[in-house]
Every structure is written in C-alpha cells, then in structure tokens.
CSV table of C-alpha atoms in Angstrom, one decimal:
chain,number,residue,atom,x,y,z
A,1,MET,CA,0.0,0.0,0.0
A,2,LYS,CA,2.8,2.4,0.9
A,3,LYS,CA,4.4,1.7,-2.4
A,4,LEU,CA,1.2,2.5,-4.3
A,5,LEU,CA,0.8,5.7,-2.3
A,6,THR,CA,4.4,6.7,-3.2
A,7,VAL,CA,3.7,6.0,-6.9
A,8,PHE,CA,0.5,8.0,-6.8
A,9,ALA,CA,2.3,11.0,-5.1
A,10,LEU,CA,5.0,11.0,-7.7
A,11,ALA,CA,2.4,10.9,-10.5
A,12,VAL,CA,0.5,13.9,-8.9
A,13,THR,CA,3.8,15.8,-8.6
A,14,THR,CA,4.7,15.2,-12.2
A,15,SER,CA,1.3,16.3,-13.4
A,16,LEU,CA,1.7,19.5,-11.6
A,17,LEU,CA,5.1,20.1,-13.2
A,18,VAL,CA,4.4,19.2,-16.9
A,19,SER,CA,1.1,19.2,-18.5
A,20,ALA,CA,0.7,17.7,-22.0
A,21,ALA,CA,-3.1,17.6,-21.8
A,22,VAL,CA,-3.8,21.0,-23.3
A,23,ALA,CA,-6.2,20.5,-26.2
A,24,GLY,CA,-4.9,22.1,-29.4
A,25,PRO,CA,-2.1,24.6,-29.8
A,26,LEU,CA,-2.0,27.5,-27.3
A,27,TYR,CA,-0.7,30.0,-29.9
A,28,ARG,CA,-0.7,30.2,-33.6
A,29,LEU,CA,1.6,32.0,-36.1
A,30,ILE,CA,-0.5,34.7,-37.7
A,31,LYS,CA,2.1,36.8,-39.5
A,32,THR,CA,5.6,36.6,-40.8
A,33,VAL,CA,7.3,39.9,-41.7
A,34,PRO,CA,10.6,39.8,-43.7
A,35,LEU,CA,13.3,42.0,-42.3
A,36,GLY,CA,16.1,41.1,-44.7
A,37,ALA,CA,19.8,42.0,-44.1
A,38,PRO,CA,21.6,42.5,-41.8
A,39,ASP,CA,21.4,38.9,-40.5
A,40,ARG,CA,22.3,39.6,-36.9
A,41,TRP,CA,19.4,40.3,-34.4
A,42,ASP,CA,19.0,40.7,-30.7
A,43,TYR,CA,16.3,42.1,-28.4
A,44,VAL,CA,12.7,42.8,-29.5
A,45,VAL,CA,10.6,45.4,-27.7
A,46,TYR,CA,6.9,46.1,-28.0
A,47,GLU,CA,5.7,49.5,-26.9
A,48,SER,CA,2.6,51.6,-27.7
A,49,GLY,CA,1.7,49.6,-30.8
A,50,ARG,CA,5.2,49.5,-32.3
A,51,VAL,CA,7.8,46.7,-32.4
A,52,TYR,CA,11.4,47.6,-32.1
A,53,VAL,CA,14.0,45.1,-33.4
A,54,ALA,CA,17.8,45.4,-32.7
A,55,HIS,CA,18.9,44.4,-36.2
A,56,GLY,CA,22.5,44.4,-37.3
A,57,ASP,CA,23.8,48.0,-37.2
A,58,ARG,CA,20.3,49.5,-36.7
A,59,VAL,CA,17.0,49.3,-34.9
A,60,THR,CA,14.1,48.4,-37.2
A,61,VAL,CA,10.7,49.8,-36.2
A,62,LEU,CA,7.5,48.1,-37.3
A,63,ASP,CA,3.8,48.4,-36.8
A,64,GLY,CA,2.7,45.8,-34.3
A,65,GLN,CA,-0.6,45.1,-36.1
A,66,SER,CA,0.3,45.1,-39.8
A,67,GLY,CA,4.0,44.5,-39.6
A,68,ALA,CA,4.6,47.5,-41.8
A,69,ARG,CA,8.1,49.0,-41.6
A,70,ILE,CA,7.9,52.5,-40.0
A,71,GLY,CA,11.5,53.5,-39.9
A,72,GLU,CA,15.1,52.7,-39.0
A,73,VAL,CA,17.5,54.0,-36.3
A,74,GLU,CA,20.8,53.8,-38.1
A,75,GLY,CA,24.4,54.6,-37.4
A,76,LEU,CA,25.1,51.9,-34.8
A,77,PRO,CA,28.1,50.0,-36.3
A,78,GLY,CA,28.9,48.2,-33.1
A,79,GLY,CA,25.4,46.6,-33.0
A,80,PRO,CA,22.4,47.6,-30.9
A,81,HIS,CA,20.9,45.3,-28.3
A,82,GLY,CA,18.3,46.8,-25.9
A,83,ILE,CA,15.6,49.3,-26.6
A,84,ALA,CA,13.5,51.4,-24.3
A,85,VAL,CA,10.9,54.1,-25.0
A,86,VAL,CA,10.4,57.0,-22.6
A,87,ASP,CA,8.6,60.3,-22.8
A,88,GLY,CA,8.6,60.6,-26.6
A,89,LYS,CA,12.2,59.4,-27.0
A,90,GLY,CA,13.9,56.1,-27.6
A,91,TYR,CA,17.0,54.6,-26.1
A,92,THR,CA,19.3,52.0,-27.6
A,93,ASP,CA,23.0,51.2,-27.5
A,94,ASP,CA,26.1,50.5,-29.5
A,95,GLY,CA,27.5,47.4,-27.6
A,96,LYS,CA,30.9,47.5,-29.1
A,97,ALA,CA,31.4,51.2,-28.5
A,98,GLY,CA,30.0,50.9,-25.0
A,99,THR,CA,27.6,53.8,-25.6
A,100,ALA,CA,23.9,54.5,-25.1
A,101,VAL,CA,22.1,56.4,-27.9
A,102,VAL,CA,19.0,58.6,-27.6
A,103,PHE,CA,16.8,58.8,-30.7
A,104,ASP,CA,13.7,60.7,-31.9
A,105,LEU,CA,10.6,58.5,-32.2
A,106,ASN,CA,9.3,60.4,-35.2
A,107,THR,CA,12.4,60.9,-37.3
A,108,PHE,CA,14.4,58.0,-35.8
A,109,LYS,CA,17.5,60.3,-35.9
A,110,PRO,CA,20.0,60.0,-33.1
A,111,LEU,CA,19.8,62.9,-30.7
A,112,LYS,CA,22.6,62.2,-28.2
A,113,THR,CA,25.3,59.6,-27.4
A,114,LEU,CA,26.1,58.9,-23.8
A,115,LYS,CA,29.1,56.9,-22.5
A,116,ALA,CA,28.1,53.6,-20.9
A,117,GLU,CA,30.4,50.6,-20.4
A,118,PRO,CA,31.8,48.0,-22.8
A,119,ASP,CA,29.2,45.4,-23.9
A,120,ALA,CA,26.2,47.8,-23.3
A,121,ASP,CA,23.3,45.4,-23.8
A,122,GLY,CA,19.8,45.3,-22.3
A,123,ILE,CA,18.0,48.6,-21.6
A,124,VAL,CA,15.0,48.9,-19.3
A,125,TYR,CA,13.0,51.9,-18.0
A,126,ASP,CA,12.1,52.1,-14.3
A,127,GLN,CA,8.9,54.1,-13.7
A,128,THR,CA,9.5,54.6,-10.0
A,129,SER,CA,12.8,56.3,-10.3
A,130,ARG,CA,12.1,57.6,-13.8
A,131,HIS,CA,15.5,56.4,-14.9
A,132,VAL,CA,16.7,54.2,-17.8
A,133,PHE,CA,19.0,51.3,-16.8
A,134,VAL,CA,21.6,50.2,-19.4
A,135,ILE,CA,22.9,46.7,-18.5
A,136,ASP,CA,26.5,46.5,-19.5
A,137,GLY,CA,26.7,42.8,-19.7
A,138,ASP,CA,30.4,41.6,-19.6
A,139,SER,CA,31.4,44.7,-17.7
A,140,GLY,CA,29.1,43.7,-14.8
A,141,LYS,CA,27.8,47.2,-14.5
A,142,LEU,CA,24.7,49.2,-15.0
A,143,THR,CA,24.6,52.8,-16.5
A,144,VAL,CA,21.8,54.9,-15.1
A,145,ILE,CA,20.4,57.6,-17.3
A,146,ALA,CA,18.0,60.4,-16.3
A,147,PRO,CA,15.7,61.0,-19.4
A,148,LYS,CA,14.8,64.5,-18.3
A,149,SER,CA,18.3,65.7,-18.9
A,150,ASP,CA,19.7,62.7,-20.9
A,151,THR,CA,22.7,62.5,-18.6
A,152,VAL,CA,24.4,59.6,-16.8
A,153,VAL,CA,23.6,60.0,-13.1
A,154,ALA,CA,25.2,56.8,-11.8
A,155,THR,CA,27.2,53.7,-12.6
A,156,ILE,CA,26.4,50.6,-10.5
A,157,ASP,CA,28.9,47.8,-10.1
A,158,ALA,CA,27.0,44.5,-9.8
A,159,GLY,CA,30.0,42.4,-9.1
A,160,GLY,CA,29.9,40.1,-12.1
A,161,GLY,CA,28.8,39.6,-15.7
A,162,LEU,CA,25.1,40.4,-16.3
A,163,GLU,CA,22.3,39.6,-18.8
A,164,PHE,CA,18.8,41.1,-18.7
A,165,GLY,CA,16.9,43.0,-16.0
A,166,VAL,CA,13.3,44.0,-15.0
A,167,SER,CA,11.8,46.7,-12.9
A,168,GLY,CA,9.7,45.9,-9.9
A,169,GLU,CA,8.1,49.3,-10.1
A,170,ASN,CA,8.4,49.5,-6.4
A,171,GLY,CA,11.9,50.9,-5.9
A,172,LYS,CA,13.7,47.7,-6.8
A,173,PHE,CA,15.4,46.6,-10.0
A,174,TYR,CA,16.4,43.0,-10.7
A,175,VAL,CA,19.2,41.8,-12.9
A,176,ASP,CA,20.4,38.3,-14.0
A,177,GLY,CA,23.9,37.8,-12.6
A,178,ALA,CA,24.8,35.3,-15.4
A,179,GLU,CA,28.5,35.0,-14.4
A,180,LYS,CA,27.7,34.0,-10.8
A,181,ASN,CA,24.4,32.2,-11.3
A,182,GLU,CA,22.4,34.7,-9.2
A,183,LEU,CA,19.9,37.5,-9.2
A,184,VAL,CA,21.1,41.0,-8.2
A,185,ARG,CA,18.7,43.4,-6.7
A,186,ILE,CA,19.2,47.2,-6.9
A,187,ASP,CA,17.7,50.0,-4.8
A,188,THR,CA,16.6,52.5,-7.5
A,189,ALA,CA,16.5,55.4,-5.0
A,190,THR,CA,20.2,55.1,-4.1
A,191,ASN,CA,21.4,53.3,-7.2
A,192,THR,CA,23.2,50.6,-5.1
A,193,VAL,CA,23.1,46.8,-4.9
A,194,ASP,CA,21.1,45.7,-1.9
A,195,ALA,CA,21.0,41.9,-2.4
A,196,HIS,CA,22.7,39.0,-4.2
A,197,TRP,CA,20.4,35.9,-4.4
A,198,ALA,CA,21.9,32.6,-5.5
A,199,LEU,CA,19.9,30.7,-8.0
A,200,ALA,CA,20.2,27.1,-6.9
A,201,GLY,CA,20.1,24.7,-9.9
A,202,CYS,CA,20.2,27.6,-12.4
A,203,LEU,CA,23.2,28.0,-14.6
A,204,LYS,CA,23.8,31.3,-16.5
A,205,PRO,CA,20.4,33.0,-16.2
A,206,HIS,CA,19.6,34.8,-19.5
A,207,GLY,CA,16.0,35.9,-19.6
A,208,LEU,CA,14.2,37.5,-16.7
A,209,ALA,CA,10.5,38.4,-16.4
A,210,ILE,CA,8.3,39.5,-13.5
A,211,ASP,CA,4.8,39.1,-12.2
A,212,ARG,CA,4.4,42.3,-10.2
A,213,SER,CA,1.1,41.4,-8.7
A,214,ASN,CA,2.3,38.2,-7.1
A,215,HIS,CA,5.9,39.3,-6.6
A,216,ARG,CA,7.5,36.5,-8.7
A,217,LEU,CA,10.6,36.6,-10.9
A,218,PHE,CA,11.1,34.1,-13.8
A,219,ALA,CA,14.7,33.5,-14.7
A,220,SER,CA,15.3,31.4,-17.8
A,221,CYS,CA,18.6,29.4,-17.4
A,222,ALA,CA,21.1,28.0,-19.8
A,223,ASN,CA,20.7,24.5,-18.3
A,224,LYS,CA,17.1,24.3,-19.5
A,225,VAL,CA,15.2,25.3,-16.4
A,226,MET,CA,13.1,28.3,-15.4
A,227,ALA,CA,13.8,29.4,-11.8
A,228,ILE,CA,10.8,31.1,-10.2
A,229,VAL,CA,11.8,33.3,-7.3
A,230,ASN,CA,10.1,35.3,-4.6
A,231,ALA,CA,10.9,39.0,-5.6
A,232,ASP,CA,10.7,40.1,-1.9
A,233,THR,CA,13.0,37.5,-0.3
A,234,GLY,CA,14.9,35.8,-3.1
A,235,ALA,CA,13.6,32.4,-2.0
A,236,MET,CA,13.3,29.8,-4.7
A,237,VAL,CA,9.6,29.0,-5.3
A,238,ALA,CA,9.8,26.5,-8.2
A,239,SER,CA,12.0,25.2,-11.0
A,240,LEU,CA,10.5,23.9,-14.2
A,241,PRO,CA,11.8,22.6,-17.6
A,242,ILE,CA,12.2,24.8,-20.6
A,243,GLY,CA,13.9,24.4,-24.0
A,244,GLU,CA,17.6,24.7,-24.9
A,245,GLY,CA,19.3,28.0,-25.8
A,246,THR,CA,17.1,30.4,-23.9
A,247,ASP,CA,17.8,34.1,-24.3
A,248,PHE,CA,14.7,35.9,-23.1
A,249,ALA,CA,11.6,35.6,-20.9
A,250,VAL,CA,8.4,37.5,-20.7
A,251,PHE,CA,5.3,37.3,-18.4
A,252,ASP,CA,1.7,37.8,-19.6
A,253,PRO,CA,-0.2,39.4,-16.6
A,254,VAL,CA,-3.6,38.9,-18.2
A,255,ARG,CA,-3.3,35.2,-19.0
A,256,HIS,CA,-0.8,34.4,-16.1
A,257,ARG,CA,1.8,32.7,-18.2
A,258,ALA,CA,5.6,33.0,-18.4
A,259,PHE,CA,7.5,32.3,-21.6
A,260,SER,CA,11.0,31.4,-22.5
A,261,SER,CA,12.1,31.8,-26.1
A,262,ASN,CA,14.7,29.2,-27.0
A,263,ARG,CA,17.3,28.8,-29.8
A,264,ASP,CA,16.3,25.1,-30.3
A,265,GLY,CA,12.9,26.0,-32.0
A,266,SER,CA,10.7,25.9,-29.0
A,267,LEU,CA,8.8,28.5,-27.0
A,268,SER,CA,8.4,27.2,-23.4
A,269,VAL,CA,5.1,28.2,-21.6
A,270,ILE,CA,4.8,28.1,-17.8
A,271,ALA,CA,1.2,28.5,-16.4
A,272,GLU,CA,0.9,30.3,-13.1
A,273,THR,CA,-2.1,28.8,-11.3
A,274,SER,CA,-1.3,30.7,-8.1
A,275,GLY,CA,1.6,32.6,-6.6
A,276,ASP,CA,3.2,29.3,-5.6
A,277,LYS,CA,1.9,26.8,-8.1
A,278,PHE,CA,3.1,26.5,-11.7
A,279,GLU,CA,3.0,24.0,-14.5
A,280,ALA,CA,4.9,23.6,-17.8
A,281,LEU,CA,2.5,23.5,-20.7
A,282,THR,CA,3.1,21.9,-24.1
A,283,PRO,CA,5.8,24.1,-25.8
A,284,ILE,CA,5.0,26.1,-28.9
A,285,LYS,CA,7.0,25.0,-31.9
A,286,THR,CA,8.9,27.9,-33.5
A,287,PRO,CA,11.6,28.1,-36.2
A,288,ILE,CA,15.2,27.4,-35.0
A,289,GLY,CA,17.0,30.5,-33.7
A,290,ALA,CA,13.9,32.4,-32.4
A,291,ARG,CA,15.7,33.1,-29.1
A,292,THR,CA,14.4,36.6,-28.2
A,293,MET,CA,10.9,38.0,-28.0
A,294,ALA,CA,8.5,40.7,-26.8
A,295,ILE,CA,4.9,40.6,-25.7
A,296,ASP,CA,1.8,42.9,-26.1
A,297,PRO,CA,0.3,42.2,-22.7
A,298,GLN,CA,-3.2,43.3,-23.7
A,299,SER,CA,-3.7,41.1,-26.8
A,300,GLY,CA,-1.2,38.5,-25.7
A,301,ARG,CA,0.6,38.6,-29.0
A,302,LEU,CA,4.2,37.4,-29.0
A,303,PHE,CA,6.9,38.8,-31.3
A,304,LEU,CA,10.0,36.7,-32.1
A,305,VAL,CA,12.8,37.2,-34.6
A,306,THR,CA,14.8,34.5,-36.5
A,307,GLY,CA,16.0,33.7,-39.9
A,308,GLU,CA,16.3,30.9,-42.4
A,309,TYR,CA,19.1,28.4,-41.6
A,310,ALA,CA,21.4,26.2,-43.5
A,311,VAL,CA,22.4,23.0,-41.7
A,312,ASN,CA,26.0,21.8,-41.2
A,313,GLU,CA,25.6,18.0,-41.0
A,314,ALA,CA,29.1,17.7,-39.7
A,315,VAL,CA,28.0,19.2,-36.4
A,316,PRO,CA,25.9,17.2,-34.0
A,317,ALA,CA,22.2,18.0,-33.9
A,318,SER,CA,22.5,18.7,-30.1
A,319,ASP,CA,24.9,21.7,-30.9
A,320,VAL,CA,22.2,24.1,-32.1
A,321,ARG,CA,24.4,27.1,-31.9
A,322,HIS,CA,27.0,25.8,-34.4
A,323,ARG,CA,25.0,23.4,-36.5
A,324,TYR,CA,22.9,26.1,-38.1
A,325,THR,CA,24.0,29.1,-40.2
A,326,VAL,CA,21.8,32.0,-41.1
A,327,LYS,CA,21.1,32.4,-44.8
A,328,PRO,CA,21.9,35.9,-45.9
A,329,GLY,CA,19.0,38.4,-45.9
A,330,SER,CA,16.6,36.0,-44.3
A,331,ALA,CA,15.9,37.7,-41.0
A,332,LYS,CA,12.1,37.9,-40.2
A,333,LEU,CA,9.7,38.9,-37.5
A,334,LEU,CA,7.2,36.2,-36.3
A,335,ILE,CA,3.9,37.2,-34.7
A,336,PHE,CA,2.1,34.6,-32.6
A,337,ALA,CA,-1.4,35.2,-31.1
A,338,PRO,CA,-3.3,33.2,-28.4
A,339,ALA,CA,-5.4,30.5,-30.1
A,340,LYS,CA,-8.1,31.1,-27.5
C-alpha cells in the first residue's frame, strides 16, 4: 500500500510540473514579416503599438498590427541590443562602442550619445525612479540615465557579468547575474546593490520576467530550467523545464503565463495557477533560432525574430548554436497570437 501511495504521489507531482493535456495549440503563427539583411538580431521590444528590433547595425521599427516598416534607427556600427521608449524618446546602445544612444521617435534620428560601459546590452525603463538602466553585460555594471536631462547619473557595479533586468516598479530593479548564477537586486532610490540571491540549480540565467502582482521573478537558465523566485525575499519557489538555448523571458499578466524563447525551436510556456503553483504547458513550436521576444500584454501577441538556416551536417544536432548558419538576408519577425 505504501508503495502504491508513493507512486501516486509521484504521479501527482509530475502532473503539476508538466502538462501535456492542453487541447490544441496554445498559440498560432498569424504573420511573418521579412526584415532582410543584416542577419544579426538581438532584443525585440513592444511599446505603444510598435515593435522595435535590434537588427544588425540598426533598430528596425515596425507596426505591431500590420508589420509594416515604420523606420530605422541607423548609425550603430557596433550593434544595438536593448531598446526602451520613454517620454517621446527612444534609447538603444552600441554594444561594441559601449555607448547609449538617444533617438527621436518620429524621425528616428539619433539625438545624443552617452558613455556607458563595454558590452552595453539590455535597456529597461524604471517608472518609479524615472531612470533608464543600461545593462553593461560583460562589464558587470549598469549605467543609469535620467531621461529628463539625458545625462548619466550613476554607474552601478553589480560584481559580475550580467544579462537582462526587470523593474519591480516598487523601488527595486532586478538583474540576471549570469556570471555568478544569481539575481542581483538594486535599490533605485540610491542606485546601489542591496541583495545578491543565489539561483540554486540555475546556470547562467539569461531571460528575466516579473509578475508584479504576485511578486514573482522568472529567470530562464542555460541548463534548460526556469527558476521562479520570490521577488521580496529571493527564496526559490519552483523550477520547471524549458527548451535549450534560452535568451529571453516574458510574463503575460492577463493570462498568467511566463514564456522562454529558445534557440532550439521551442517557446516554453509556464502557467501560473497561483503565486506558488506553476506548470509547464506543451511548448509552442517555433523556427530554429527564435531566441528573443516581446509581448503585447493586452492582446497576448508574442513577437519573435529569427532567420532561415542552412544545416551543417558535420556538427551534432545537439549543438544548435554551431549546427545552423543563417542564410543571408533571411531575418524575419514572427507574430504569434493566443489561439483562445
């Protein structure tokens, strides 16, 4: 009897972690928008009906409904990564130059260049402090910009290489400490680090999303797990399986789902049934290489970027990063919508 109860308990636990019983696809691909050359891409940002794509030496701006190209922010030879939109201005970076660039949202012309740090990468606006945070990845620092004056007001040393960050909109800012497998919390009033939280079982967190209503952080990790953390205490709440090659995570506050976009051609979906209960739903199939994304939280639309790939048969299929090579001029934006 004890053995039967143990088996039953394991079955129940497994069903809570991974659910394959979702009838039909959760999301469907509704539009593919060609971007063309350059073939490099990085972050995608959705803001006020527009989609901003870090694309080669520029930021390509598209209409979030039709996919029509609205404009380009050019003159970023070292490659842009993050994008933020604040008070009628846009912010991006030149990662190689270690600079942040302010641009006009109507003309898309650069307005000002600010010194950041080498490997300027993700960019996030914090509404509480009304500051823009530039995450200088390999430098392990954050450059803090005041949009009112477009000046750098602080540089924060986080103590190790970083990936992406999110605002708690409560005086706290959270960043993936990829080098040390941790989350770093920043007090936005003082621009100082006030916590380092180890992510047990998570290697190299890349994506980071937040559920502000339930105070939960979702860190997507290179070892194919999503670590879910209490945003107040840093305590680990849950760890669930995701695909390989994650580079970004988002949270849908309307449908209570967290997502990890993965290089292996999967979009992992984690359902939040309560603040402490989560389950991994059937992944959404995407083209290989669609590793970054953005979300329109109202419609639930997801925006991903990838390209067409040639396969190098000499490289093992498990090595997704090196097995596939992007075909020139094939970059494209993918728009997925909730099926129901």
